[in-house]
Short mmCIF file of C-alpha atoms in Angstrom, two decimals:
data_model
loop_
_atom_site.label_atom_id
_atom_site.label_comp_id
_atom_site.label_asym_id
_atom_site.label_seq_id
_atom_site.Cartn_x
_atom_site.Cartn_y
_atom_site.Cartn_z
CA MET A 1354 -20.30 -8.60 48.36
CA ALA A 1355 -17.18 -11.23 49.11
CA THR A 1356 -15.09 -9.85 46.39
CA PRO A 1357 -13.85 -12.59 44.06
CA LEU A 1358 -9.63 -11.97 44.79
CA ALA A 1359 -10.08 -12.61 48.50
CA ARG A 1360 -6.69 -14.13 49.62
CA PRO A 1361 -7.06 -18.04 50.19
CA ALA A 1362 -7.10 -20.21 52.77
CA ALA A 1363 -3.44 -20.94 54.21
CA SER A 1364 -3.88 -24.61 53.57
CA ALA A 1365 -5.59 -26.68 50.33
CA PRO A 1366 -6.70 -30.11 49.61
CA SER A 1367 -4.88 -32.17 47.64
CA VAL A 1368 -5.21 -32.91 43.78
CA ASP A 1369 -5.90 -36.44 44.72
CA ALA A 1370 -8.56 -35.17 47.39
CA VAL A 1371 -9.92 -33.05 44.41
CA VAL A 1372 -9.82 -35.87 42.20
CA ALA A 1373 -11.88 -37.92 45.01
CA ARG A 1374 -14.46 -35.09 45.09
CA MET A 1375 -15.19 -35.23 41.11
CA ARG A 1376 -15.28 -38.91 41.11
CA ALA A 1377 -18.40 -38.40 43.67
CA LEU A 1378 -20.06 -36.27 41.40
CA ASP A 1379 -19.49 -38.33 38.27
CA ALA A 1380 -21.07 -40.84 40.67
CA ALA A 1381 -23.97 -38.71 41.72
CA LEU A 1382 -25.25 -36.83 38.84
CA PRO A 1383 -27.13 -38.69 35.74
CA ALA A 1384 -25.04 -38.94 32.82
CA ARG A 1385 -26.95 -36.52 30.31
CA ASP A 1386 -26.85 -33.56 33.18
CA GLY A 1387 -24.69 -31.02 31.66
CA VAL A 1388 -22.59 -30.61 34.80
CA ALA A 1389 -21.84 -34.42 34.69
CA VAL A 1390 -20.65 -34.06 31.00
CA PHE A 1391 -18.11 -31.53 31.92
CA ASN A 1392 -17.32 -33.13 35.10
CA ARG A 1393 -16.29 -36.05 33.38
CA VAL A 1394 -14.24 -33.97 31.09
CA TYR A 1395 -12.60 -31.88 33.66
CA LEU A 1396 -11.91 -35.29 36.16
CA THR A 1397 -9.88 -36.49 33.01
CA VAL A 1398 -7.45 -33.76 33.03
CA THR A 1399 -7.24 -33.49 36.60
CA GLU A 1400 -6.80 -37.21 36.99
CA GLU A 1401 -3.76 -36.76 34.21
CA VAL A 1402 -2.17 -34.15 36.24
CA GLY A 1403 -1.90 -36.13 38.86
CA ARG A 1404 -0.38 -38.96 37.33
CA ARG A 1405 2.22 -36.40 35.99
CA LEU A 1406 2.95 -34.67 39.01
CA THR A 1407 3.33 -38.51 40.58
CA ALA A 1408 5.88 -39.02 37.70
CA GLY A 1409 7.48 -35.93 38.24
CA GLU A 1410 7.07 -34.28 34.92
CA PHE A 1411 6.53 -30.35 36.14
CA PRO A 1412 9.61 -28.94 36.91
CA ASP A 1413 7.78 -27.42 40.21
CA PRO A 1414 5.48 -29.76 41.43
CA ARG A 1415 4.10 -27.63 44.31
CA ALA A 1416 3.51 -24.78 41.87
CA ALA A 1417 1.97 -26.96 39.42
CA GLY A 1418 0.05 -29.05 42.33
CA THR A 1419 -0.79 -25.54 44.05
CA LEU A 1420 -2.65 -24.30 40.87
CA ASP A 1421 -4.28 -27.00 39.83
CA VAL A 1422 -6.05 -27.07 43.45
CA ARG A 1423 -6.71 -24.05 43.47
CA PHE A 1424 -8.08 -23.79 39.83
CA ALA A 1425 -10.40 -27.39 40.89
CA GLN A 1426 -11.74 -25.17 43.75
CA ARG A 1427 -13.58 -22.19 41.88
CA TYR A 1428 -15.30 -24.71 39.78
CA LEU A 1429 -16.01 -27.13 43.15
CA ALA A 1430 -17.45 -23.51 44.61
CA ALA A 1431 -19.37 -22.96 41.55
CA VAL A 1432 -21.24 -26.30 42.67
CA ASP A 1433 -21.51 -26.03 46.02
CA ALA A 1434 -23.38 -22.68 45.39
CA ALA A 1435 -25.82 -24.11 42.81
CA GLY A 1436 -26.35 -27.07 45.40
CA GLU A 1437 -27.15 -24.64 47.82
CA ASP A 1438 -29.50 -22.43 46.03
CA ARG A 1439 -26.96 -19.46 46.11
CA ARG A 1440 -25.77 -17.99 42.53
CA PRO A 1441 -22.41 -19.15 41.47
CA PRO A 1442 -20.34 -16.85 39.25
CA ALA A 1443 -22.09 -15.45 36.32
CA CYS A 1444 -19.56 -17.44 34.07
CA TRP A 1445 -21.13 -20.56 35.60
CA ARG A 1446 -24.87 -19.68 35.40
CA PRO A 1447 -25.88 -20.68 32.02
CA LEU A 1448 -24.38 -24.22 32.42
CA PHE A 1449 -26.05 -24.81 35.82
CA GLN A 1450 -29.37 -23.15 34.12
CA LEU A 1451 -29.62 -24.95 31.37
CA ARG A 1452 -27.82 -28.55 32.51
CA ARG A 1453 -31.18 -30.25 31.35
CA HIS A 1454 -32.11 -28.42 28.38
CA PRO A 1455 -33.30 -31.25 25.75
CA GLY A 1456 -31.90 -29.50 23.27
CA VAL A 1457 -28.73 -28.66 24.00
CA ARG A 1458 -25.68 -31.25 22.97
CA PRO A 1459 -23.28 -32.93 25.38
CA LEU A 1460 -20.46 -30.98 23.24
CA GLN A 1461 -22.22 -28.19 23.64
CA PHE A 1462 -22.41 -28.48 27.60
CA ALA A 1463 -18.40 -29.66 28.03
CA LEU A 1464 -17.42 -26.48 25.95
CA ALA A 1465 -19.43 -24.46 27.91
CA GLY A 1466 -17.98 -25.28 31.21
CA VAL A 1467 -14.64 -25.20 30.04
CA ASN A 1468 -15.45 -21.68 28.72
CA ALA A 1469 -16.05 -20.76 31.71
CA HIS A 1470 -13.21 -22.55 33.91
CA ILE A 1471 -10.88 -21.24 31.65
CA GLY A 1472 -12.06 -17.87 30.47
CA HIS A 1473 -12.95 -16.77 34.19
CA ASP A 1474 -11.83 -19.55 36.90
CA LEU A 1475 -8.23 -19.76 35.64
CA ALA A 1476 -7.01 -16.13 36.06
CA LEU A 1477 -8.24 -15.99 39.41
CA ALA A 1478 -6.52 -19.30 40.25
CA VAL A 1479 -3.28 -18.06 38.78
CA ILE A 1480 -3.56 -15.04 41.75
CA ASP A 1481 -5.01 -17.60 44.33
CA THR A 1482 -1.61 -19.43 43.56
CA CYS A 1483 0.76 -16.51 43.74
CA ARG A 1484 -0.93 -15.17 47.13
CA THR A 1485 -0.46 -19.25 48.19
CA LEU A 1486 3.24 -19.41 47.15
CA GLY A 1487 4.14 -15.75 47.69
CA CYS A 1488 5.54 -15.75 43.99
CA GLU A 1489 4.55 -13.37 41.01
CA PRO A 1490 3.00 -14.80 37.87
CA ALA A 1491 5.93 -14.82 36.13
CA GLU A 1492 7.29 -17.62 38.22
CA LEU A 1493 4.34 -19.99 37.20
CA GLU A 1494 4.05 -19.44 33.60
CA ASP A 1495 6.09 -23.04 33.21
CA GLU A 1496 3.21 -24.58 35.36
CA PHE A 1497 0.62 -22.33 33.51
CA ASP A 1498 1.73 -23.66 29.94
CA ARG A 1499 1.96 -27.43 30.64
CA VAL A 1500 -1.53 -27.60 32.38
CA GLY A 1501 -2.64 -25.46 29.36
CA GLU A 1502 -0.95 -27.89 27.19
CA LEU A 1503 -3.34 -30.64 28.47
CA LEU A 1504 -6.69 -28.90 28.37
CA VAL A 1505 -5.85 -27.95 24.52
CA ALA A 1506 -5.20 -31.87 23.72
CA LEU A 1507 -8.34 -32.52 25.84
CA GLU A 1508 -10.65 -30.32 24.00
CA GLU A 1509 -9.34 -32.13 20.71
CA ARG A 1510 -10.55 -35.00 22.32
CA VAL A 1511 -13.97 -33.80 23.76
CA ARG A 1512 -14.59 -32.31 20.15
CA GLU A 1513 -14.27 -35.79 18.17
CA GLU A 1514 -16.01 -37.91 20.85
CA LEU A 1515 -18.70 -35.94 21.44
CA MET A 1516 -19.16 -34.38 18.14
CA PRO A 1517 -22.62 -36.03 16.40
CA GLY A 1518 -21.81 -38.25 13.46
CA PRO A 1519 -22.24 -38.17 9.77
CA ASP A 1520 -26.17 -39.43 9.82
CA LEU A 1521 -27.09 -36.33 12.29
CA LEU A 1522 -25.71 -34.07 9.60
CA GLN A 1523 -28.67 -31.57 10.54
CA ILE A 1524 -27.07 -31.19 13.94
CA ALA A 1525 -23.72 -31.36 13.38
CA ASP A 1526 -23.60 -28.74 10.89
CA PRO A 1527 -25.00 -25.64 12.84
CA LEU A 1528 -22.99 -27.22 15.60
CA THR A 1529 -20.23 -26.92 13.90
CA HIS A 1530 -20.49 -23.45 12.99
CA LEU A 1531 -21.55 -22.12 16.55
CA LEU A 1532 -18.24 -23.71 18.19
CA GLY A 1533 -16.18 -23.42 15.37
CA SER A 1534 -16.03 -19.47 16.85
CA TRP A 1535 -14.62 -20.76 20.09
CA SER A 1536 -10.78 -21.57 20.40
CA LEU A 1537 -9.33 -22.70 24.12
CA GLU A 1538 -5.84 -21.86 23.00
CA ARG A 1539 -7.31 -18.23 22.40
CA ALA A 1540 -9.07 -18.42 25.82
CA ARG A 1541 -6.23 -19.66 27.67
CA ASP A 1542 -3.73 -16.78 26.17
CA ALA A 1543 -6.56 -14.29 27.50
CA ALA A 1544 -6.46 -15.78 30.84
CA TRP A 1545 -2.90 -15.41 31.38
CA ALA A 1546 -3.06 -12.17 30.11
CA ALA A 1547 -6.07 -11.24 32.66
CA ALA A 1548 -3.59 -12.95 35.09
CA ARG A 1549 -1.33 -10.61 34.67
CA ALA A 1550 -3.58 -7.32 34.68
CA LEU A 1551 -5.41 -8.24 38.09
CA TRP A 1552 -1.75 -9.03 40.00
CA ALA A 1553 -1.03 -5.62 38.64
CA LEU A 1554 -4.08 -4.13 40.19
CA ARG A 1555 -3.43 -6.46 43.28
CA TYR A 1556 -3.30 -2.98 45.86
CA CYS A 1557 -6.26 -1.25 43.67
CA ALA A 1558 -9.30 -3.42 45.10
CA GLY A 1559 -12.18 -1.73 43.64
CA ILE A 1560 -10.84 -1.69 39.85
CA ALA A 1561 -9.55 -5.33 40.57
CA GLU A 1562 -13.17 -5.91 41.26
CA GLU A 1563 -14.49 -4.41 38.57
CA PHE A 1564 -12.14 -6.02 36.05
CA THR A 1565 -13.34 -9.34 37.63
CA GLU A 1566 -17.05 -8.73 37.47
CA ARG A 1567 -16.59 -7.35 33.79
CA LEU A 1568 -14.36 -10.58 32.96
CA ASP A 1569 -17.16 -12.65 34.61
CA ALA A 1570 -19.85 -11.25 32.57
CA ALA A 1571 -18.04 -11.96 29.24
CA VAL A 1572 -17.33 -15.06 29.79
CA GLY A 1573 -21.08 -15.87 31.09
CA PHE A 1574 -22.30 -14.46 27.84
CA ALA A 1575 -19.84 -16.28 25.73
CA GLY A 1576 -21.44 -19.43 27.91
CA ARG A 1577 -24.77 -18.60 26.89
CA MET A 1578 -24.11 -18.81 23.41
CA LEU A 1579 -22.25 -21.97 23.55
CA LEU A 1580 -25.21 -23.45 24.69
CA THR A 1581 -27.79 -21.96 22.08
CA PRO A 1582 -30.51 -25.43 21.95
CA LEU A 1583 -30.19 -26.73 18.35
CA PRO A 1584 -33.00 -28.72 16.38
CA GLY A 1585 -33.59 -32.21 17.75
#
């Protein structure tokens, strides 16, 4: 079994290349597909990161770009695994398993993907970036926070756009209850703590792998709850 903390390749695609891949997925997937719903959300974030990089809004554009790309690669690797009938990480399995379930609402798909990506992938992307750039997590904190602010703002917009209207209160009431227990801001804070812990454990391969596997399983469990089918 390959460890999820394996050192990344020396080179990585650009943010533009990642955006192109997500746009291709958007064009290929049915609009109602759960992965397509999340992909559209994530594409918006990645395009905004690219715009801000071009505008010089990050203090360290190389670090911000590397973190963004390493982060996206974790999601795209899960897409590739599912497409090749391999098992994606546990955090992503609920979304891929329930992506066509008629009782799961678009908002649930979007936030389940965000949960998997922030709760599991973000911590590992910080480690990938540190290894790529030869730096410590503390040196990425500004870039981590700026990307996190974009994600929090996006979560608010996603909830507004995808929450059913007042004519569907029989759906909206249980949906509000279900999703009210999950917070992207808390997930982001937990991801930073997990990244720091994994960095401290980087020379303890067995413990780091166990930590990562348990994180993956816990995030997957939360994702399965977010995808609880609701009455139509």
